[in-house]
Structures are given as C-alpha cells and as structure tokens.
PDB file of C-alpha atoms in Angstrom:
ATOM      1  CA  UNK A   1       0.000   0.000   0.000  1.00  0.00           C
ATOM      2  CA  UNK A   2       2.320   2.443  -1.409  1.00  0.00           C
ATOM      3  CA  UNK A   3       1.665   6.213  -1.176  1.00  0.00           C
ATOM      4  CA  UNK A   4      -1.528   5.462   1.228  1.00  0.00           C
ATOM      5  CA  UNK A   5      -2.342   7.597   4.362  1.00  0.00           C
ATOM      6  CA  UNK A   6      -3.094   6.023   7.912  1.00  0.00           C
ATOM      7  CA  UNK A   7      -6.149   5.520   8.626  1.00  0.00           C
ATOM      8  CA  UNK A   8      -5.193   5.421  12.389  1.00  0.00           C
ATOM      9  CA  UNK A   9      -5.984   9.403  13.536  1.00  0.00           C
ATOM     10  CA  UNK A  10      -4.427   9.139  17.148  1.00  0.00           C
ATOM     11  CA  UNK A  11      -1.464  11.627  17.998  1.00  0.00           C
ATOM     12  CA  UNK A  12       2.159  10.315  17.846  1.00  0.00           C
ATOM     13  CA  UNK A  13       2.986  10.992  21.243  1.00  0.00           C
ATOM     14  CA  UNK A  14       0.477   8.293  21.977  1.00  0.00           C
ATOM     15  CA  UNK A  15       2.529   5.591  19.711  1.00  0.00           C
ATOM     16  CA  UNK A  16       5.389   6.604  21.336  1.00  0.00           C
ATOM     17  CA  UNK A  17       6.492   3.570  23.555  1.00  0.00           C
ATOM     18  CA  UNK A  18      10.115   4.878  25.023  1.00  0.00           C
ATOM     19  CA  UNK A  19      10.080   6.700  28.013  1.00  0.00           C
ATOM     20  CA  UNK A  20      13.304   7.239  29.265  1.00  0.00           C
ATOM     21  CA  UNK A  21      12.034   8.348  32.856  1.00  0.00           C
ATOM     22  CA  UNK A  22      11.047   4.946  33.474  1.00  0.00           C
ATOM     23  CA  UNK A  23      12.268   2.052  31.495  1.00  0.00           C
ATOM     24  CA  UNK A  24      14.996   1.464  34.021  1.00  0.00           C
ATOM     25  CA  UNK A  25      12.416   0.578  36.515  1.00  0.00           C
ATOM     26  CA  UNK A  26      10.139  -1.214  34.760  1.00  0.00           C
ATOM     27  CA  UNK A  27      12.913  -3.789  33.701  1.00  0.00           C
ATOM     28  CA  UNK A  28      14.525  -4.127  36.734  1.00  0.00           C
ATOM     29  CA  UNK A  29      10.985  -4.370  38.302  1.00  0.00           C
ATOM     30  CA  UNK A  30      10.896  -7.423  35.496  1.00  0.00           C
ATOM     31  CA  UNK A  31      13.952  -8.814  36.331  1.00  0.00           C
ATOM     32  CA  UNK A  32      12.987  -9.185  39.878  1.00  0.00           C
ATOM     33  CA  UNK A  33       9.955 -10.520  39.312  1.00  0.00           C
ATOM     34  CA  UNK A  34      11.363 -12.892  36.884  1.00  0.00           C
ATOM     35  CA  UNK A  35      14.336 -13.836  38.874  1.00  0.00           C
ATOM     36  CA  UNK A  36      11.489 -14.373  42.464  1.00  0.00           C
ATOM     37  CA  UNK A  37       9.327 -17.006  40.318  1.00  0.00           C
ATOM     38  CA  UNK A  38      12.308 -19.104  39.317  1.00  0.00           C
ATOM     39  CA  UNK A  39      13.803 -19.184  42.504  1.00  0.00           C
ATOM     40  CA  UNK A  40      10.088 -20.428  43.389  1.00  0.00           C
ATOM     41  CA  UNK A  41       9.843 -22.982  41.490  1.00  0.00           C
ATOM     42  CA  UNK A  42      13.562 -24.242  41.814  1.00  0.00           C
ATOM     43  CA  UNK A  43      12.470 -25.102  45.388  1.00  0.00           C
ATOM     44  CA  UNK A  44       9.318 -26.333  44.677  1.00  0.00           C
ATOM     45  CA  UNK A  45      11.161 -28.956  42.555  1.00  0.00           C
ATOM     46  CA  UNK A  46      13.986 -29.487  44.694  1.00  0.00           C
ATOM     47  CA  UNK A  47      11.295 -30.381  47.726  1.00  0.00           C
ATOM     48  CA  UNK A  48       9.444 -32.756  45.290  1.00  0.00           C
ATOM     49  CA  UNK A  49      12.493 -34.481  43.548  1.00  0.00           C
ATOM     50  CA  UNK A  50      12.580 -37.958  44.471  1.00  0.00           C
ATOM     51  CA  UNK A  51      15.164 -40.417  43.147  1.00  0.00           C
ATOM     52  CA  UNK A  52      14.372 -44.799  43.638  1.00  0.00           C
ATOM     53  CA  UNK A  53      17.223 -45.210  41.856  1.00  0.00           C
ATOM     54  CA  UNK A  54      20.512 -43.638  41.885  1.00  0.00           C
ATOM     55  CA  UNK A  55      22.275 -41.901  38.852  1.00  0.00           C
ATOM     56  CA  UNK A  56      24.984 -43.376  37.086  1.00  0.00           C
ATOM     57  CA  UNK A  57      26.783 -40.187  36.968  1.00  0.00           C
ATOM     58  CA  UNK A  58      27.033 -36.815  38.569  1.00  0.00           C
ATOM     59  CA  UNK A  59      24.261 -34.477  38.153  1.00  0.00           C
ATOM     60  CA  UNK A  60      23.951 -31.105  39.044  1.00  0.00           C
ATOM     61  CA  UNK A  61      20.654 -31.076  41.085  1.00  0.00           C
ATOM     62  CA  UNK A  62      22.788 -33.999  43.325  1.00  0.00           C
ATOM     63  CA  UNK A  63      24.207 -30.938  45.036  1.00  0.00           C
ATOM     64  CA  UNK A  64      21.102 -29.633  46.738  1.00  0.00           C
ATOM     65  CA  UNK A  65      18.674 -32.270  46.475  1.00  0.00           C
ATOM     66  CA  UNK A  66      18.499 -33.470  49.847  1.00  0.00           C
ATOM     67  CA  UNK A  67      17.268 -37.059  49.295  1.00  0.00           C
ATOM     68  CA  UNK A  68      21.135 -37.634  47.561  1.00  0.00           C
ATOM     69  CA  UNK A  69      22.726 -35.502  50.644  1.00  0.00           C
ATOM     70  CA  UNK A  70      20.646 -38.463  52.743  1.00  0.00           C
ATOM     71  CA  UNK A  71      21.940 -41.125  50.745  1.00  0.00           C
ATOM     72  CA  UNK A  72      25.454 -39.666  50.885  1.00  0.00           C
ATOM     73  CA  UNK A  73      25.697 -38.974  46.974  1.00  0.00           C
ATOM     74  CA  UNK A  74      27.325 -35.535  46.688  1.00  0.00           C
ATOM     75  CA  UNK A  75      28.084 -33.920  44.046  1.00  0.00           C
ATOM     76  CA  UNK A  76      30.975 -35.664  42.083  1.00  0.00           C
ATOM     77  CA  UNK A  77      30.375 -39.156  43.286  1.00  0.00           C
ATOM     78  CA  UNK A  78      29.174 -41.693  41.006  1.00  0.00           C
ATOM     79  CA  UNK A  79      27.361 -45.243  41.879  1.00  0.00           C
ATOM     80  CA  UNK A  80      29.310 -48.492  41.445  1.00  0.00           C
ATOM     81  CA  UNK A  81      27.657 -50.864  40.206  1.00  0.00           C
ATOM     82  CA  UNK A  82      29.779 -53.999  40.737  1.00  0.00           C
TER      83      UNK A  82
END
C-alpha cells in the first residue's frame, strides 16, 4: 500500500512507547519478578524431587537435592555398580 495515508488518527505521542524516565524501573521491576518465580519454582522442585534409583553419573541437582545428601551422593560421586 504504497503512497496510502493512515487511517489510524491518534497523535504520535500516543505511539510513542520509550520513556526514558522509566524504562529502568520497569525492567529491573521485570527482572525481579522474573528472577522471584524461578527461585520459586527451583524449590518447589527441589522439595518434590525424588530419586528410587541412583544416577549413574554426577548431576547437578545432586548438590542440593536433599534425598542424595541423605543417601550420601554428593556432588561428584558416582554409583558403582559392581
């Protein structure tokens, strides 16, 4: 639609998205919020996690799952199976 005129009759300072005075805030505002819900859910999970069977090699949740800090499985030790 070359050479066509809006048809949108709203003022530009309305399209206008940046605001300077208060981007800053609103992402770190974001980040926060962001940053609140995974920590959240990273202990939801790590409450829930349940292993029956151990892993044949080191994982990272070993470190702070405390069903493998029970069973003595720390973070670089692996299960022998012999």
């Amino acid at each position: 639609m070359v050479g066509r005129r809006s048809t949108l009759s709203l003022p530009k300072r309305s399209l206008d998205t940046f605001r300077p005075s208060n981007w800053a805030t609103n992402t770190a505002i974001c980040v926060f919020g962001i940053g609140l819900a995974t920590f959240g859910v990273w202990r939801l999970s790590a409450s829930k996690e349940q292993r029956h069977i151990a892993p044949t090699r080191p994982i990272p949740s070993q470190r702070v799952s405390n069903t493998s800090l029970d069973k003595g499985l720390s973070g670089g030790e692996a299960r022998d199976e012999d």
